[in-house]
Structures are given as C-alpha cells and as structure tokens.
Coordinates of C-alpha atoms in Angstrom, one line a residue:
X1 CA 106.0 117.8 -12.3
X2 CA 104.6 121.2 -11.5
X3 CA 104.8 122.0 -7.6
X4 CA 101.7 121.3 -5.7
X5 CA 102.0 124.4 -3.9
X6 CA 102.0 126.1 -7.7
X7 CA 99.2 123.9 -8.5
X8 CA 97.0 125.4 -5.4
X9 CA 97.9 128.8 -5.2
X10 CA 97.3 128.8 -8.9
X11 CA 94.0 127.7 -8.9
X12 CA 93.2 130.0 -5.8
X13 CA 93.7 132.7 -7.9
X14 CA 91.9 131.7 -10.7
X15 CA 88.5 131.0 -8.3
X16 CA 88.8 134.3 -6.3
X17 CA 88.9 136.0 -9.8
X18 CA 86.0 134.3 -10.9
X19 CA 87.8 132.8 -14.0
X20 CA 86.8 129.0 -13.2
X21 CA 84.6 126.9 -10.7
X22 CA 84.1 123.6 -10.1
X23 CA 81.9 121.7 -7.6
X24 CA 82.7 120.3 -4.4
X25 CA 85.5 117.7 -4.2
X26 CA 86.1 118.9 -7.9
X27 CA 90.1 119.5 -7.9
X28 CA 92.5 119.8 -5.6
X29 CA 92.4 122.3 -2.7
X30 CA 89.3 124.0 -3.8
X31 CA 86.0 125.0 -2.8
X32 CA 82.7 124.9 -4.0
X33 CA 82.2 128.1 -6.5
X34 CA 79.4 128.3 -8.8
X35 CA 80.3 128.9 -12.6
X36 CA 79.7 131.9 -14.1
X37 CA 76.4 131.7 -16.4
X38 CA 77.3 130.0 -19.7
X39 CA 77.2 132.9 -22.2
X40 CA 79.9 134.4 -24.8
X41 CA 81.7 137.0 -23.0
X42 CA 80.9 136.2 -19.5
X43 CA 84.0 135.6 -17.2
X44 CA 85.8 132.3 -18.4
X45 CA 89.6 131.2 -17.6
X46 CA 92.1 131.9 -20.8
X47 CA 93.7 129.0 -22.3
X48 CA 96.9 130.1 -21.1
X49 CA 95.6 129.8 -17.3
X50 CA 94.4 126.5 -18.1
X51 CA 97.6 125.2 -19.7
X52 CA 99.6 126.7 -16.7
X53 CA 103.8 127.1 -16.9
X54 CA 104.2 123.5 -16.2
X55 CA 104.1 120.2 -17.7
X56 CA 100.6 119.9 -16.6
X57 CA 97.7 122.0 -16.0
X58 CA 97.1 123.7 -12.6
X59 CA 93.4 122.9 -13.4
X60 CA 93.6 119.2 -13.9
X61 CA 90.1 117.6 -13.0
X62 CA 88.5 121.1 -12.6
X63 CA 85.3 121.8 -14.7
X64 CA 86.1 125.0 -16.4
X65 CA 84.5 127.5 -19.0
X66 CA 87.2 129.0 -21.7
X67 CA 86.7 130.8 -25.0
X68 CA 88.8 130.7 -28.1
X69 CA 89.1 130.6 -31.7
X70 CA 89.0 126.8 -33.5
X71 CA 91.8 126.5 -35.6
X72 CA 91.3 122.8 -36.5
X73 CA 88.4 120.6 -36.7
X74 CA 89.7 117.1 -36.7
X75 CA 86.8 114.2 -36.4
X76 CA 89.7 111.8 -37.3
X77 CA 91.3 112.7 -34.0
X78 CA 87.9 112.8 -32.1
X79 CA 87.5 116.7 -31.6
X80 CA 89.1 120.2 -32.4
X81 CA 91.7 122.6 -31.6
X82 CA 91.0 126.2 -29.8
X83 CA 93.5 128.8 -29.4
X84 CA 93.2 132.0 -27.9
X85 CA 93.0 135.1 -30.4
X86 CA 96.0 137.2 -30.5
X87 CA 94.5 139.9 -28.3
X88 CA 93.5 137.6 -25.3
X89 CA 97.4 135.8 -25.3
X90 CA 99.5 136.3 -22.6
X91 CA 103.5 137.1 -23.2
X92 CA 104.8 134.2 -21.2
X93 CA 106.4 131.6 -23.7
X94 CA 105.9 129.0 -21.2
X95 CA 102.4 129.1 -21.2
X96 CA 100.5 127.5 -24.6
X97 CA 97.7 129.5 -26.1
X98 CA 95.9 126.2 -27.0
X99 CA 94.5 122.8 -25.9
X100 CA 92.2 120.2 -27.5
X101 CA 88.4 119.9 -27.1
X102 CA 87.4 116.4 -27.3
X103 CA 83.7 115.4 -28.4
X104 CA 81.2 112.5 -28.1
X105 CA 80.3 112.7 -31.7
X106 CA 82.0 114.8 -34.7
X107 CA 81.1 118.4 -34.5
X108 CA 80.8 118.9 -38.8
X109 CA 79.0 122.3 -37.6
X110 CA 82.4 123.7 -36.4
X111 CA 84.9 125.3 -38.6
X112 CA 88.0 126.9 -38.5
X113 CA 87.7 130.4 -37.9
X114 CA 84.6 130.2 -35.5
X115 CA 84.7 131.9 -32.1
X116 CA 83.1 129.4 -29.4
X117 CA 82.9 129.1 -25.6
X118 CA 83.5 125.9 -24.2
X119 CA 82.2 124.4 -20.9
X120 CA 84.1 120.8 -19.8
X121 CA 86.6 119.1 -17.4
X122 CA 90.3 119.8 -18.0
X123 CA 92.0 116.2 -18.4
X124 CA 95.8 115.4 -19.1
X125 CA 95.9 112.6 -21.3
X126 CA 99.5 110.7 -21.9
X127 CA 102.1 113.0 -23.0
X128 CA 105.7 112.5 -24.7
X129 CA 107.5 111.9 -21.6
X130 CA 106.5 110.5 -18.4
X131 CA 105.7 113.6 -16.5
X132 CA 104.0 115.9 -19.0
X133 CA 100.4 115.3 -20.2
X134 CA 98.1 116.3 -23.4
X135 CA 95.9 118.8 -22.0
X136 CA 92.3 118.4 -23.3
X137 CA 88.8 119.5 -22.4
X138 CA 87.0 116.0 -22.0
X139 CA 84.1 115.7 -21.4
X140 CA 82.8 118.7 -23.3
X141 CA 79.3 119.7 -21.5
X142 CA 78.5 122.9 -23.3
X143 CA 79.5 124.7 -26.6
X144 CA 78.5 127.9 -28.0
X145 CA 79.1 129.9 -31.3
X146 CA 80.1 133.3 -30.1
X147 CA 81.3 134.6 -34.0
X148 CA 80.9 132.5 -37.4
X149 CA 84.3 134.1 -38.6
X150 CA 87.1 135.7 -36.9
X151 CA 91.0 135.8 -38.0
X152 CA 92.8 132.9 -37.1
X153 CA 95.2 133.5 -34.3
X154 CA 98.7 133.8 -35.8
X155 CA 100.9 130.4 -36.1
X156 CA 104.0 130.2 -34.2
X157 CA 107.1 130.0 -36.6
X158 CA 109.6 127.4 -35.8
X159 CA 112.6 127.5 -37.2
X160 CA 115.4 126.2 -35.4
X161 CA 114.9 123.4 -32.3
X162 CA 113.1 125.1 -29.3
X163 CA 113.9 124.2 -26.1
X164 CA 111.0 122.4 -25.5
X165 CA 107.9 121.4 -27.9
X166 CA 105.8 121.3 -24.7
X167 CA 104.9 125.6 -25.1
X168 CA 103.1 124.8 -28.7
X169 CA 100.8 121.9 -27.1
X170 CA 97.7 123.0 -29.0
X171 CA 98.5 125.9 -30.9
X172 CA 99.1 126.8 -34.7
X173 CA 102.8 126.0 -36.0
X174 CA 104.3 126.9 -38.9
X175 CA 108.1 124.9 -40.0
X176 CA 109.3 127.1 -42.8
X177 CA 111.9 124.9 -43.2
X178 CA 114.0 123.3 -45.0
X179 CA 113.3 120.3 -42.6
X180 CA 115.0 117.0 -43.3
X181 CA 112.6 113.8 -43.4
X182 CA 114.9 112.1 -40.8
X183 CA 112.5 108.5 -40.2
X184 CA 109.9 107.4 -42.5
X185 CA 109.0 104.0 -41.4
X186 CA 105.4 105.0 -40.8
X187 CA 104.7 107.3 -43.5
X188 CA 102.7 104.7 -45.4
X189 CA 101.3 102.8 -42.8
X190 CA 100.1 105.9 -41.0
X191 CA 100.3 108.5 -42.7
X192 CA 103.4 110.3 -40.3
X193 CA 107.0 110.5 -40.8
X194 CA 109.8 112.1 -38.1
X195 CA 111.2 115.2 -39.3
X196 CA 114.1 117.5 -38.0
X197 CA 114.7 121.1 -37.7
X198 CA 118.4 119.9 -37.7
X199 CA 119.4 117.7 -40.8
X200 CA 119.6 113.9 -40.7
X201 CA 119.9 113.1 -36.9
X202 CA 122.2 110.4 -35.9
X203 CA 122.2 107.4 -32.9
X204 CA 124.0 109.1 -29.7
X205 CA 126.2 106.4 -29.3
X206 CA 127.2 106.4 -33.2
X207 CA 128.7 109.6 -32.4
X208 CA 129.9 109.1 -28.8
X209 CA 130.5 106.9 -26.4
X210 CA 128.1 105.9 -23.8
X211 CA 128.2 108.9 -21.3
X212 CA 127.5 113.0 -21.0
X213 CA 128.1 113.5 -24.5
X214 CA 125.8 110.9 -25.9
X215 CA 123.0 112.0 -23.5
X216 CA 123.4 115.7 -24.8
X217 CA 123.4 114.4 -28.4
X218 CA 119.9 112.3 -27.6
X219 CA 118.5 115.6 -25.7
X220 CA 119.5 117.3 -29.0
X221 CA 117.9 115.2 -31.1
X222 CA 114.9 114.9 -29.2
X223 CA 114.2 118.6 -29.4
X224 CA 115.1 118.9 -33.1
X225 CA 112.7 116.1 -34.0
X226 CA 108.7 116.1 -34.3
X227 CA 106.1 113.7 -35.8
X228 CA 104.1 115.1 -38.9
X229 CA 101.0 113.6 -39.1
X230 CA 97.7 113.4 -41.0
X231 CA 95.4 113.6 -38.5
X232 CA 93.6 110.6 -39.1
X233 CA 93.8 107.5 -36.9
X234 CA 94.1 105.4 -40.1
X235 CA 96.3 102.1 -40.6
X236 CA 97.5 102.0 -44.3
X237 CA 95.2 104.8 -45.8
X238 CA 94.6 104.2 -49.3
X239 CA 96.4 107.4 -49.7
X240 CA 98.6 110.1 -47.7
X241 CA 96.8 113.5 -48.6
X242 CA 99.9 115.4 -47.5
X243 CA 102.2 114.0 -49.9
X244 CA 100.6 115.5 -52.7
X245 CA 100.7 112.9 -54.7
X246 CA 101.6 109.1 -55.4
X247 CA 104.6 107.8 -53.9
X248 CA 106.9 106.4 -56.9
X249 CA 110.3 106.0 -58.1
X250 CA 110.2 109.9 -58.8
X251 CA 108.7 110.9 -55.5
X252 CA 110.0 107.9 -53.3
X253 CA 110.3 110.3 -49.9
X254 CA 113.5 108.9 -48.9
X255 CA 115.1 110.1 -45.8
X256 CA 116.9 113.3 -46.4
X257 CA 114.1 114.8 -48.4
X258 CA 113.7 118.5 -47.6
X259 CA 110.2 119.9 -46.9
X260 CA 109.3 123.8 -46.8
X261 CA 106.1 125.3 -45.2
X262 CA 104.3 122.4 -42.9
X263 CA 101.7 124.2 -41.1
X264 CA 99.4 122.7 -38.7
X265 CA 98.6 122.1 -34.8
X266 CA 101.0 120.3 -32.4
X267 CA 99.4 118.0 -29.9
X268 CA 100.9 114.9 -28.0
X269 CA 99.3 111.5 -28.4
X270 CA 100.9 108.3 -28.3
X271 CA 104.0 109.4 -26.2
X272 CA 105.0 111.9 -29.1
X273 CA 104.9 115.4 -30.0
X274 CA 103.0 115.6 -33.5
X275 CA 102.1 118.3 -35.9
X276 CA 98.6 117.3 -36.9
X277 CA 99.1 118.8 -40.5
X278 CA 96.2 121.4 -41.7
X279 CA 97.7 121.8 -45.5
X280 CA 100.2 120.3 -47.9
X281 CA 103.9 121.5 -47.4
X282 CA 104.7 124.6 -49.7
X283 CA 107.6 122.5 -51.5
X284 CA 109.1 119.2 -51.5
X285 CA 112.6 118.6 -52.5
X286 CA 113.1 114.9 -52.8
X287 CA 116.7 113.0 -51.8
X288 CA 117.9 111.6 -55.0
X289 CA 118.4 108.3 -55.1
X290 CA 122.0 106.8 -55.5
X291 CA 121.9 105.1 -58.7
X292 CA 125.5 103.5 -59.0
X293 CA 127.6 101.8 -55.9
X294 CA 130.2 103.9 -54.1
X295 CA 133.6 103.8 -56.1
X296 CA 136.3 102.8 -53.1
X297 CA 139.4 102.2 -55.9
X298 CA 141.8 99.1 -55.3
X299 CA 142.4 96.3 -57.2
X300 CA 139.8 94.1 -55.5
X301 CA 136.4 94.6 -54.1
X302 CA 134.7 93.3 -50.6
X303 CA 131.2 93.7 -49.8
X304 CA 129.1 93.1 -46.6
X305 CA 125.3 92.5 -47.2
X306 CA 122.8 91.7 -44.6
X307 CA 119.9 90.0 -46.8
X308 CA 117.0 90.6 -44.7
X309 CA 116.5 86.9 -44.2
X310 CA 116.8 84.9 -47.3
X311 CA 115.0 81.7 -47.3
X312 CA 114.0 79.5 -50.1
X313 CA 111.6 76.9 -49.0
X314 CA 112.6 73.6 -49.7
X315 CA 114.6 74.8 -53.1
X316 CA 112.4 73.2 -55.4
X317 CA 109.2 75.8 -55.3
X318 CA 107.8 74.9 -52.0
X319 CA 108.1 74.4 -48.1
X320 CA 106.8 77.8 -47.7
X321 CA 106.0 79.9 -45.5
X322 CA 109.2 79.4 -44.0
X323 CA 110.0 80.7 -40.6
X324 CA 111.2 84.0 -41.9
X325 CA 111.7 85.7 -45.4
X326 CA 109.2 85.2 -48.2
X327 CA 105.4 83.9 -47.4
X328 CA 105.5 82.1 -50.6
X329 CA 107.5 80.8 -53.8
X330 CA 106.5 84.0 -55.8
X331 CA 107.8 86.7 -53.0
X332 CA 110.9 84.7 -52.9
X333 CA 111.5 85.2 -56.4
X334 CA 111.0 89.2 -56.0
X335 CA 113.3 89.0 -52.8
X336 CA 116.0 87.2 -55.0
X337 CA 115.9 89.4 -58.1
X338 CA 116.1 92.4 -55.8
X339 CA 119.3 90.9 -53.8
X340 CA 120.6 89.8 -57.1
X341 CA 120.5 93.4 -58.7
X342 CA 121.8 94.7 -55.8
X343 CA 124.8 92.5 -56.0
X344 CA 125.8 92.4 -59.4
X345 CA 125.8 96.1 -59.4
X346 CA 128.6 96.3 -56.6
X347 CA 130.1 93.3 -58.3
X348 CA 132.4 92.3 -55.3
X349 CA 135.0 90.2 -55.4
X350 CA 134.0 88.7 -52.2
X351 CA 130.9 89.0 -50.4
X352 CA 130.3 88.6 -46.6
X353 CA 126.3 87.6 -46.3
X354 CA 124.1 87.6 -43.3
X355 CA 120.6 86.4 -42.6
X356 CA 120.9 83.5 -44.9
X357 CA 118.6 80.4 -44.3
X358 CA 121.0 77.8 -42.3
X359 CA 119.7 74.6 -44.5
X360 CA 123.3 73.7 -45.8
X361 CA 125.1 74.0 -49.2
X362 CA 123.8 71.7 -51.7
X363 CA 122.3 73.1 -54.8
X364 CA 118.6 73.1 -53.1
X365 CA 120.2 75.6 -50.2
X366 CA 119.1 79.0 -50.1
X367 CA 122.8 80.2 -50.5
X368 CA 123.3 78.4 -53.7
X369 CA 120.6 79.3 -55.3
X370 CA 121.5 82.6 -54.5
X371 CA 124.9 82.0 -56.0
X372 CA 123.0 80.6 -59.1
X373 CA 121.3 83.3 -59.5
X374 CA 123.8 85.6 -59.6
X375 CA 125.7 83.9 -62.1
X376 CA 122.3 83.8 -64.3
X377 CA 122.4 87.5 -64.0
X378 CA 126.1 88.1 -65.5
X379 CA 125.7 85.7 -68.0
X380 CA 128.7 84.9 -69.6
X381 CA 130.9 86.8 -66.8
X382 CA 129.0 84.5 -64.1
X383 CA 131.9 83.3 -61.8
X384 CA 130.6 83.4 -58.1
X385 CA 131.1 80.4 -55.8
X386 CA 130.2 79.7 -52.3
X387 CA 132.5 79.0 -49.5
X388 CA 131.7 75.7 -47.8
X389 CA 132.8 75.4 -44.5
X390 CA 132.3 71.5 -44.7
X391 CA 129.3 71.6 -42.2
X392 CA 125.6 71.0 -43.1
X393 CA 124.6 73.8 -40.8
X394 CA 126.5 76.8 -39.3
X395 CA 125.5 76.9 -35.9
X396 CA 122.0 76.2 -34.4
X397 CA 120.4 79.6 -35.6
X398 CA 117.8 79.6 -38.2
X399 CA 119.7 81.9 -40.1
X400 CA 123.7 81.9 -40.7
X401 CA 126.5 83.8 -42.6
X402 CA 128.4 82.9 -45.9
X403 CA 131.0 84.1 -48.0
X404 CA 130.7 83.9 -51.7
X405 CA 133.4 84.9 -54.4
X406 CA 134.2 85.5 -57.9
X407 CA 136.5 82.2 -59.1
X408 CA 137.6 84.9 -62.0
X409 CA 139.2 87.2 -59.7
X410 CA 140.2 85.2 -56.4
X411 CA 141.1 81.5 -55.0
X412 CA 140.1 79.9 -51.9
X413 CA 143.5 79.8 -50.2
X414 CA 143.1 76.7 -47.9
X415 CA 140.0 75.8 -45.8
X416 CA 137.5 78.1 -44.6
X417 CA 137.1 78.5 -40.6
X418 CA 134.4 78.9 -38.0
X419 CA 134.4 79.3 -34.2
X420 CA 131.6 77.8 -32.4
X421 CA 130.3 77.9 -28.4
X422 CA 131.0 80.8 -26.1
X423 CA 129.6 83.6 -27.1
X424 CA 128.5 81.8 -30.3
X425 CA 126.7 79.1 -29.0
X426 CA 123.5 81.1 -29.0
X427 CA 122.2 84.6 -29.7
X428 CA 125.7 85.5 -31.8
X429 CA 125.7 83.7 -35.1
X430 CA 128.8 81.6 -35.8
X431 CA 131.5 83.7 -37.5
X432 CA 133.0 82.1 -40.8
X433 CA 136.6 83.0 -41.9
X434 CA 138.0 82.4 -45.4
X435 CA 141.8 83.3 -46.9
X436 CA 141.8 84.0 -50.7
X437 CA 144.4 85.0 -52.9
X438 CA 143.9 87.0 -56.4
X439 CA 144.3 84.9 -59.5
X440 CA 146.5 87.2 -61.2
X441 CA 148.8 87.1 -58.2
X442 CA 148.8 89.7 -55.1
X443 CA 148.4 89.5 -51.6
X444 CA 146.7 86.9 -49.4
X445 CA 144.0 88.3 -47.7
X446 CA 141.3 86.6 -44.7
X447 CA 137.5 88.1 -44.9
X448 CA 135.6 87.5 -41.9
X449 CA 131.8 87.3 -41.9
X450 CA 129.6 88.3 -38.6
X451 CA 126.5 88.8 -37.3
X452 CA 126.0 89.2 -33.6
X453 CA 122.9 89.8 -31.5
X454 CA 120.3 92.4 -32.4
X455 CA 119.0 95.0 -30.0
X456 CA 115.5 93.3 -30.1
X457 CA 113.8 91.1 -27.7
X458 CA 114.6 93.1 -24.7
X459 CA 111.8 91.5 -23.0
X460 CA 113.1 87.9 -22.6
X461 CA 116.8 89.5 -21.8
X462 CA 118.3 87.6 -18.3
X463 CA 119.4 90.8 -16.0
X464 CA 123.0 90.6 -17.3
X465 CA 121.6 91.2 -20.9
X466 CA 119.1 93.9 -19.9
X467 CA 119.0 97.5 -21.5
X468 CA 121.1 99.8 -18.9
X469 CA 119.6 102.8 -20.3
X470 CA 123.1 103.8 -21.9
X471 CA 122.1 104.0 -25.2
X472 CA 123.4 100.7 -26.1
X473 CA 120.6 98.7 -26.1
X474 CA 120.0 95.1 -24.4
X475 CA 122.3 92.1 -24.9
X476 CA 125.2 94.8 -25.1
X477 CA 127.6 92.1 -22.8
X478 CA 126.9 89.5 -25.7
X479 CA 128.0 91.5 -28.3
X480 CA 131.2 92.6 -26.6
X481 CA 132.0 89.1 -25.6
X482 CA 131.6 88.3 -29.2
X483 CA 133.7 91.0 -30.0
X484 CA 136.5 89.9 -27.5
X485 CA 136.1 86.1 -28.8
X486 CA 136.6 86.8 -32.6
X487 CA 139.8 89.1 -31.8
X488 CA 141.1 86.3 -29.8
X489 CA 140.5 83.7 -32.3
X490 CA 141.7 85.7 -35.4
X491 CA 144.8 86.2 -33.5
X492 CA 145.4 82.3 -33.7
X493 CA 145.6 82.4 -37.7
X494 CA 142.5 79.7 -37.7
X495 CA 142.5 79.7 -41.4
X496 CA 146.1 79.1 -41.4
X497 CA 147.2 81.9 -43.9
X498 CA 150.3 82.4 -42.4
X499 CA 149.5 86.1 -41.1
X500 CA 147.7 87.5 -43.8
X501 CA 145.8 90.6 -43.4
X502 CA 142.5 90.2 -42.3
X503 CA 139.0 92.0 -43.0
X504 CA 136.2 91.6 -40.2
X505 CA 132.9 92.7 -41.9
X506 CA 129.4 92.4 -40.9
X507 CA 126.4 93.5 -39.2
X508 CA 127.6 93.8 -35.5
X509 CA 124.4 95.3 -34.1
X510 CA 126.0 97.8 -32.5
X511 CA 126.8 101.4 -33.3
X512 CA 130.4 102.9 -33.9
X513 CA 131.0 104.3 -30.5
X514 CA 129.7 101.5 -28.5
X515 CA 131.4 98.7 -26.4
X516 CA 132.3 96.0 -28.9
X517 CA 133.7 98.7 -31.5
X518 CA 135.8 100.3 -29.0
X519 CA 137.2 96.9 -27.8
X520 CA 137.8 96.0 -31.6
X521 CA 139.7 99.3 -31.9
X522 CA 141.5 98.8 -28.7
X523 CA 142.8 95.8 -30.1
X524 CA 144.1 97.3 -32.9
X525 CA 141.7 96.9 -35.5
X526 CA 140.9 100.1 -37.9
X527 CA 137.8 101.4 -38.5
X528 CA 137.6 101.4 -42.5
X529 CA 134.4 103.7 -42.4
X530 CA 135.2 105.6 -39.7
X531 CA 138.3 106.4 -41.6
X532 CA 137.0 106.9 -45.0
X533 CA 133.4 108.2 -44.6
X534 CA 133.6 109.9 -41.2
X535 CA 130.6 111.1 -39.6
X536 CA 128.2 110.9 -42.4
X537 CA 128.6 107.0 -42.5
X538 CA 125.4 105.0 -41.4
X539 CA 123.7 101.6 -43.0
X540 CA 120.6 101.7 -41.0
X541 CA 117.7 103.9 -39.9
X542 CA 115.5 103.5 -36.8
X543 CA 113.7 105.7 -34.8
X544 CA 114.3 108.7 -36.4
X545 CA 117.7 108.2 -36.6
X546 CA 121.0 107.0 -38.7
X547 CA 123.8 104.9 -37.7
X548 CA 126.0 101.9 -38.4
X549 CA 125.1 98.7 -37.9
X550 CA 127.3 97.0 -40.4
X551 CA 131.0 97.5 -40.3
X552 CA 134.3 96.9 -41.7
X553 CA 137.5 96.5 -39.8
X554 CA 141.0 95.8 -41.2
X555 CA 143.8 94.0 -38.9
X556 CA 146.9 96.2 -38.8
X557 CA 148.6 94.0 -41.1
X558 CA 145.9 94.8 -43.9
X559 CA 144.7 98.9 -42.7
X560 CA 147.3 100.1 -45.2
X561 CA 146.1 97.9 -48.4
X562 CA 142.3 99.6 -47.8
X563 CA 142.0 102.2 -49.8
X564 CA 138.4 103.1 -49.6
X565 CA 135.0 101.9 -47.8
X566 CA 131.5 103.5 -48.1
X567 CA 127.7 102.2 -47.9
X568 CA 125.4 102.1 -51.0
X569 CA 122.4 103.8 -49.6
X570 CA 120.1 102.1 -51.4
X571 CA 117.8 100.8 -48.4
X572 CA 118.0 102.2 -45.3
X573 CA 116.6 105.6 -46.4
X574 CA 113.8 103.5 -48.6
X575 CA 110.3 103.3 -48.1
X576 CA 109.3 99.6 -47.4
X577 CA 106.7 99.8 -50.0
X578 CA 109.5 99.2 -52.4
X579 CA 110.4 95.7 -50.9
X580 CA 109.4 92.3 -52.4
X581 CA 106.6 92.0 -49.9
X582 CA 102.8 92.2 -50.6
X583 CA 101.6 92.7 -47.1
X584 CA 99.3 95.5 -46.4
X585 CA 99.9 96.5 -50.0
X586 CA 96.6 97.7 -52.1
X587 CA 97.1 96.7 -55.7
X588 CA 98.6 100.0 -56.6
X589 CA 101.6 99.8 -54.0
X590 CA 102.1 96.2 -55.3
X591 CA 102.8 97.6 -58.9
X592 CA 105.6 99.5 -57.2
X593 CA 108.0 96.5 -57.0
X594 CA 110.7 96.6 -59.4
X595 CA 113.5 94.0 -59.7
X596 CA 116.0 96.5 -58.6
X597 CA 118.6 97.4 -55.6
X598 CA 116.1 99.7 -53.6
X599 CA 114.8 98.2 -50.6
X600 CA 116.2 94.9 -51.3
X601 CA 117.1 94.5 -47.5
X602 CA 116.6 96.7 -44.6
X603 CA 120.4 97.5 -44.2
X604 CA 122.7 99.2 -46.7
X605 CA 125.2 97.1 -47.9
X606 CA 129.1 98.3 -47.7
X607 CA 132.1 98.0 -50.2
X608 CA 135.8 98.0 -49.0
X609 CA 138.2 98.6 -51.8
X610 CA 141.5 97.1 -51.4
X611 CA 144.7 97.3 -53.5
X612 CA 146.5 93.8 -53.4
X613 CA 149.4 94.4 -55.5
X614 CA 152.2 92.3 -53.9
X615 CA 155.2 93.8 -52.7
X616 CA 158.5 92.8 -51.0
X617 CA 158.0 91.3 -47.7
X618 CA 154.2 90.9 -48.2
X619 CA 152.4 87.9 -46.8

C-alpha cells in the first residue's frame, strides 16, 4: 500500500507543476486547480506519474489529462491501452508507462499507433491481490487524436520471472520464450491459459512441508506465472484465435506445451495478471501424448485409478441423470469406453478404483458392468473379477472405492475387509482391503483402496476443518485422521493374511509433503512414487500447478518387492474437450471424442510393479 504522505506529496508536486488538476474536493489533499486547455501538446500528466511507484495510483479519483500511443484497441475488454512514447518514458522501472482507458462505446476509429490525448478520472479496479489495483481512466471525458501514425513504444521483453508483474501494467510485453503451458483448464472455455516462465509449476506442498520453504515456492510460482488471454470476454468461443488452428489429437495443447513469441499488453482483471495477446505466438511445440503406459517391471502390476464418477444409471439403460457422472446412457457409454481403453492398456493384475457408484456388486451395478466391459474388450483373455465385500453399500456416500483383479493372474486370499465409523463415517470414503496371491505361486500381498476427503467445499467446513492458509487446504484434519486410522487398522491384519505386505493406494487428496502423507511415512510406509519418480511425479493439475493427489505406499514388509512406480499422464495434462461429456461443446468439439484413454478422467492413473517371486521365509 502506498503511504498517504507519498500520495499527497506526489499529487502536490504534480499540481504545482501544472501537470494535473481537479475540481474542488476531487482527490485527497488537492486544491481547486484548472486543467490545462484540452489540446495536444499542452501540459499533461505523464503516464508514469499517474501510475506511481506503488501498487495504486497517487492520482486515484483525480481528473487528469495525459498523452500517449494507442498500443491496442480491445473492444472486447471495453477500451484501449495507452502507453508513453519511448522518448517520454522515465528511467524508474517501478513506474509503469501504460494504462487502460475505458470507453462507453467501442472506438473503432482508433487503431494501434495513434498518438492521442485523453481526459478522464483515474480509477483503480480490482487487482491481482488485495492491495494493488488495475489503473484505468474511467470515465473518459474527452479524447483527441494528435497523430494518426507514430512508432509503437518498444515492448518490454520478459525472459525470466520478474520480481513482480505490476511494473509492466498496461504496457506492451513480449515473452520471447520458451514459456510453458502450466494450466489449460480455461483454454477453450474462455480463450486463456496459464503459462510459466519457469517450466511446469508444482504445488508448494508437493515439494515442501507447510512452512517457509513452501511459502517461498508459492511466491516464486506467482512471479513465474501469468495468464495469456484472447482479449475477449466471451465464454465458449467457437474458436480461440491465438491457437493458430483447431485443437485435435495432433494439437492437443497439453500442459507442458512450449511456446515462443507471445506478444500483447499486460493488464489485471479478475484478480489476475493477464497478457492480453495482440498476435499469434511465433512458434508452438506441442507436448507429446504418452501413448503407452509406463514400464514398471516386476512380475505383477497394481494400478490405482480415480474414474471421475463412474455411474451407470439403473444398469439397464435408464435411471439418468444420476447424482454424479454421465447425464444420459449415451454419455455413460462414451465414459465407459474411455475407462476401458485406459485400464485395458495398463492391464493391471489388481486395480483399485475410486469414484465408483455406490450401488452394490450385482450384475446391474456400475462396478460389475465396468468389469463386463473390460472382459469384452479383452475378448478371450478377459478374466477380470470384482472383489465383493459382502455388503450392498460400502459406506453411506454416493461413491465408493472398489477392487478388481485378473483371475488368471492372482486369486483372492480370504475375505475382503473394510473399516467404517470414525473418520470414515462421513467425508472420507470407506477403505477396502483384500489379500491376493499369485496363481502360479509367489508372495501373498494386500491391496488397500482409499479415497479421502477432497480440498473442496470449504464454505461448508466447520471451524476445525477450515483452510488454515498453510497450503494444505480445508479438511486437512479429516485426512490426517484417515491416515492415522488406516495405519492403525492395517497393523491389526484385518484381512487375516498373516502379515503379508500391503500396498496402500488411492486418491488421498493430499499432496506429497502434507500432514497425512508425512504421518504415513513416519509410521513406516514407503512412498513408492517418491522413490521411483522423484520430484517429477504428479497426477493432477489444478490452478496452474501440478502435484500428486494419488499415491502408492508400501508397508515395510513389501517395500523391497516394489520395483517400479509411475503415473500414466493421459488425463491431468489434457484439455477437457477430449472427455466423454457434451456440455458446452458444439458439433466440431463433440467430434473430438475418441474411445481412447485420453481425458478418461481428471486424475492420472498410477501403476506399481511388484516382484512376487517367492523366497525362503517370505510370507
């Protein structure tokens, strides 16, 4: 926040110099001053003086005259950008040389390169943080064209994360690149994408425990990130002009895509710094799709996959829409085909599934019909079975976890076990555990499917569950309780497997260095993805940052048999346009659907390789 003494002294100096004026009572500490005659070349307030060196203009609320070069007329945003000519710019990097002029009607008579004079009120609109603002002239009272065509001010080239973006507010900016698409959720819906000057960005609590290091990374992420926008306030445009062509399998615009030569004008709106593009990028290198699942080695494979609300209505083609998932039978069929494509490609011997409709295990249930579709897809090799815990509903939630397995590869060893009550009475879903043993002989092992409370729904959180601002989001105590309870429960050998090693997998809704994961590691569980994928691991992209919400942790007795672990990045990096839904999709976008693994969910599946060859003394 700019100190009041700075605002008053700056304004007084400007008034004394005849650079600005206002009527009585306009602006803090000002005296009645008559503006100069409204004519090109008369005394005017330089744009850098209007912007000032602080987060808000020292002339806020004051009527000023200023001159500059039109750098972009963006009718879709309700005005145009004005920037000082290079010869009149000051040498202070803290004072921006550009601002936005809001017009009541589109000014199609204006074009980039015009030198104009404007008179209007300096206003601060909501900025990218609570204190800064976006400096605009609004309302605009008068405008005069001083020259039809002059040289555009030089664009500020930004090749590395700046100390702060505020210094470029309203100015021409060039990102020579390469920059990285680090978030694409809004790309086709609003024509904008998160880009980073520091490569893929990771959630701070994926890399560091809550505390100073995580805060430092959060600050670095904020400096590295900016939103590139299409300068149109249009939802679901028919085309996004700056992409240079239609989106499709060959141009999927995945997170990780590299871009060169992004040029535009920097503004702030909607609480975010945005580069309003004025030209297409000079080069784009699409991030490739991983067509094959990761190789993890071992004799057997275990997968974990959040299915993004797999519901099948009544199981006979009716019962739609359901509380979650597909809105009709046709959409459910498209979703099923994508899920089948992903699971068949991975060919896990055991798979833990999350977000499955909690509607039992009979032939009409969602999980049974998914298994039937998997077996149909595999043909004669189809041998998947589901684990039936012996209850119609697993907990009281609309969704549940499930376990499926290939009967030609492993068999159930004893009955399934689950734990209800305590932290699993609501919010956290009931976990499901089952012991397996290889059909051809080998070491017995236990797989435990989990799905813990998400970071969403914070408005409904009770005081103990509210977001504490430490990067872990809301409901962190419930996830910690789930971690503690599951560790205690598994220590009692609930499956009666005689101490067989266990693999705890699923969507834990906590990043890698948050409290629940640290608790499990402290209790002796080994983080398989951390061990084999390291800092590059991620399964989810949110808010322009990547991280692991999906985990695989091995008990100490199984850890030596884990020979590989990785995510298959077919979902988190993908545009939602490739999913099974038809909402907000025109005919061309609906035609992008393929019954393939890409965007079969919003989470990436993970795969763990186990070496289950029996050794002397093994359980």
